[in-house]
Amino acid sequence: MEKQVLESSEERTFQYQDSLPSLPVPPLDESLSKYLDAVKPFLNQEEYKRTEEIVKKFENGIGKELHQKLLERAKTRRNWLEDWWLNVAYLDLRISTQIHCNMGGPGPYIEHCWPPKEGTQIERACVNIWHTLKYWDLLRAEKVAVERSGNAVLDMNQFRMLFCTCRIPGVTRDSISSYFKTESEGECPSHLIVLCRGRVFAFDAIHEGNMVTPPEIFRQLTYIQKRCHSEPDGPGLAALTSSERTKWAELREYLIDLDPKNLTLLEKIQRSLFVVCLDDASPHATPEDYTEVTRLALTGDPTVRWGDKSYNSIFFSNGTCSAFCDHSPFDAMALITMLFYAEKKILENEGKWKGSDKVRDIPWPEELVFTVDQKIINEIGHTKELYYKKVSDLQLVNYAFTSFGKALITKKKLHPDTFVQLALQLAYYKCHGRPGSCYETAMTRRFYHGRTETVRTCTMEAVEWCKSMLDPCDSTYRRLQLMHKAFAKHNKMRKECENGKGFDRHLLGLLLIAQEQGLQVPELYVDNAFTASGGGGNFTLSTSLIGYTRLVGSVPPMVHHGYGFFYAIRNDRIVTTCSSWKSCPETDAEVLCRTVFQCFQDMLQLTVAAHL
């Protein structure tokens, strides 16, 4: 049965793309009433009254016109949000996206077939790479199963971006180049890039029409590693991808002007299937504590990461590994699906290659030698300095809570995701003495090219419950009642968001229409309530469920005084990643994470006490 799920042969991966429903525009009054509901926890009565008036004025005035124009836009597009979101959320950003936006996470193999062990880097890498190449092959043949939520078919477009995709820096706005093609669409690039000790190599994954095997990949990687370990380090050009975007765009132009051959080499990296990173670090890792692997996934040596590439597969010298991705072309779920496939295959084969050891006479890897001058060398040095200064400020923990997991939570008839979200609300309240504005990702993939909507987890219901939990005079019965209310509210919001009935993307659309028309920014968006409740990318808690597998990942906090909180819920445990900035005196990722674990216990106690 399981195999059927992963490689269903009846349906083609992209066959439903043309029949998916368009992304809807929700009714204006509904969105505004949801918005008012969401800002309540952050305002006193007087402020709330004022915001209510601003919203009313917006609804009967400029908001109405903007909404009409948005409906017009939606008539001619299957997804009215798509280009806007890509630009606003990702491509227009000028900060270092590699540091602030890229996502990364640890390989789960230490839990079964690959415990950390020196000297295993290359042999494990070649097995892992081979299974990833097999997934690319399935995707090109459109044999990757179409994903569904209940009966609804989900958009599969993001899967096209896993391979042969790269972000290109621009002076004012970046772009994404994707060279992936299915077999029926034509030729697709088939080479891999390998980064090692500041140098860049490439080799083809197809030789005479057949995929290279693990022993053949082993030969290629060993050749690269031997050369890199016996010769001087390369310039480490990849570090430049961690610069602020405009700076990197200018340096990229400078490189191309220096020697047109540099453009050919850059394009070779952009077009490649994905990037293999051979990293000399040996992060400590246990099934209960992935902290170091995750930290290095996100903030490791910048000369062996191509930050703009949609997938970097990182292999550490002790045989641990991690993934590192540009977030702009896809959200985590597409990546998780691919990594879950690879993990399943690796497990089935106990981490070994059981095929032929025959190695064909394939061409050796070629080195991509860039023409650089003193200016570029200085810039690389400067960029690395800035990078290490910034990433040393990131506090990150990745711990497993092992007392219970999904099995027990669902037995209590509670939704596991909501359980974690409410524990986080309670933990934040305990640590900071006030409600924390919170962004949880909901997936809108049942619509054409749908990506995400915001679930605003910090509801009045959640806050009432938090207060009750912290009030020693409140009864267990009342606490439980309030908890169930908060659960119900959250579950309802999640469902609405997944069905295109959220309000954050709608409000963004109205603001962007106003900007496009050259109108003044409506008062609603400059009102304190908008920012205080998280609007305009100001959420204190940036969170997401990474799914129900062994895979977990992370992104840094959205704001300086905030946290990133990401989690995977397994049957017997909840694996969480929590991050904050050390330079902010009032946040502490370690403390918040430990408090969340305590809140898991408190919530379970509530349900137990209720039955006494």
PDB file of N, CA and C in Angstrom, residues 106 283-286 288-297 396-399 576 590:
ATOM      1  N   PRO A 106      17.863  19.233   9.492  1.00  0.00           N
ATOM      2  CA  PRO A 106      18.766  18.085   9.583  1.00  0.00           C
ATOM      3  C   PRO A 106      18.213  16.841   8.894  1.00  0.00           C
ATOM      4  N   PRO A 283      29.150  18.117  13.140  1.00  0.00           N
ATOM      5  CA  PRO A 283      28.200  18.512  14.187  1.00  0.00           C
ATOM      6  C   PRO A 283      27.779  17.344  15.072  1.00  0.00           C
ATOM      7  N   HIS A 284      27.694  17.601  16.361  1.00  0.00           N
ATOM      8  CA  HIS A 284      27.185  16.622  17.315  1.00  0.00           C
ATOM      9  C   HIS A 284      25.685  16.453  17.048  1.00  0.00           C
ATOM     10  N   ALA A 285      25.182  15.232  17.107  1.00  0.00           N
ATOM     11  CA  ALA A 285      23.749  15.031  16.886  1.00  0.00           C
ATOM     12  C   ALA A 285      23.258  13.774  17.580  1.00  0.00           C
ATOM     13  N   THR A 286      22.111  13.894  18.250  1.00  0.00           N
ATOM     14  CA  THR A 286      21.420  12.726  18.807  1.00  0.00           C
ATOM     15  C   THR A 286      19.944  12.855  18.426  1.00  0.00           C
ATOM     16  N   GLU A 288      17.505  13.122  20.189  1.00  0.00           N
ATOM     17  CA  GLU A 288      16.810  14.053  21.086  1.00  0.00           C
ATOM     18  C   GLU A 288      17.311  15.487  20.913  1.00  0.00           C
ATOM     19  N   ASP A 289      18.485  15.640  20.301  1.00  0.00           N
ATOM     20  CA  ASP A 289      19.079  16.970  20.184  1.00  0.00           C
ATOM     21  C   ASP A 289      19.791  17.145  18.847  1.00  0.00           C
ATOM     22  N   TYR A 290      19.085  17.793  17.924  1.00  0.00           N
ATOM     23  CA  TYR A 290      19.614  18.040  16.579  1.00  0.00           C
ATOM     24  C   TYR A 290      20.218  19.441  16.458  1.00  0.00           C
ATOM     25  N   THR A 291      20.338  20.149  17.587  1.00  0.00           N
ATOM     26  CA  THR A 291      20.674  21.569  17.551  1.00  0.00           C
ATOM     27  C   THR A 291      21.832  21.915  16.624  1.00  0.00           C
ATOM     28  N   GLU A 292      22.944  21.202  16.775  1.00  0.00           N
ATOM     29  CA  GLU A 292      24.132  21.613  16.033  1.00  0.00           C
ATOM     30  C   GLU A 292      24.003  21.391  14.523  1.00  0.00           C
ATOM     31  N   VAL A 293      23.386  20.277  14.137  1.00  0.00           N
ATOM     32  CA  VAL A 293      23.200  20.019  12.698  1.00  0.00           C
ATOM     33  C   VAL A 293      22.287  21.083  12.094  1.00  0.00           C
ATOM     34  N   THR A 294      21.227  21.434  12.813  1.00  0.00           N
ATOM     35  CA  THR A 294      20.283  22.428  12.293  1.00  0.00           C
ATOM     36  C   THR A 294      20.935  23.805  12.229  1.00  0.00           C
ATOM     37  N   ARG A 295      21.712  24.128  13.260  1.00  0.00           N
ATOM     38  CA  ARG A 295      22.390  25.423  13.275  1.00  0.00           C
ATOM     39  C   ARG A 295      23.357  25.534  12.080  1.00  0.00           C
ATOM     40  N   LEU A 296      24.083  24.458  11.821  1.00  0.00           N
ATOM     41  CA  LEU A 296      25.020  24.485  10.694  1.00  0.00           C
ATOM     42  C   LEU A 296      24.308  24.427   9.341  1.00  0.00           C
ATOM     43  N   ALA A 297      23.126  23.788   9.319  1.00  0.00           N
ATOM     44  CA  ALA A 297      22.343  23.775   8.071  1.00  0.00           C
ATOM     45  C   ALA A 297      22.029  25.215   7.673  1.00  0.00           C
ATOM     46  N   LEU A 396      19.707  29.121  18.503  1.00  0.00           N
ATOM     47  CA  LEU A 396      18.822  28.124  17.941  1.00  0.00           C
ATOM     48  C   LEU A 396      18.927  26.816  18.716  1.00  0.00           C
ATOM     49  N   VAL A 397      17.790  26.226  19.041  1.00  0.00           N
ATOM     50  CA  VAL A 397      17.775  24.896  19.646  1.00  0.00           C
ATOM     51  C   VAL A 397      16.842  23.992  18.847  1.00  0.00           C
ATOM     52  N   ASN A 398      17.179  22.718  18.782  1.00  0.00           N
ATOM     53  CA  ASN A 398      16.331  21.744  18.089  1.00  0.00           C
ATOM     54  C   ASN A 398      16.255  20.487  18.944  1.00  0.00           C
ATOM     55  N   TYR A 399      15.234  20.455  19.801  1.00  0.00           N
ATOM     56  CA  TYR A 399      15.092  19.380  20.782  1.00  0.00           C
ATOM     57  C   TYR A 399      13.853  18.533  20.516  1.00  0.00           C
ATOM     58  N   THR A 576      10.954  19.957  18.035  1.00  0.00           N
ATOM     59  CA  THR A 576      10.776  21.391  17.830  1.00  0.00           C
ATOM     60  C   THR A 576      12.102  22.098  17.563  1.00  0.00           C
ATOM     61  N   GLU A 590      16.098  28.966  24.068  1.00  0.00           N
ATOM     62  CA  GLU A 590      16.220  27.805  24.959  1.00  0.00           C
ATOM     63  C   GLU A 590      15.107  27.831  26.019  1.00  0.00           C
TER      64      GLU A 590
END
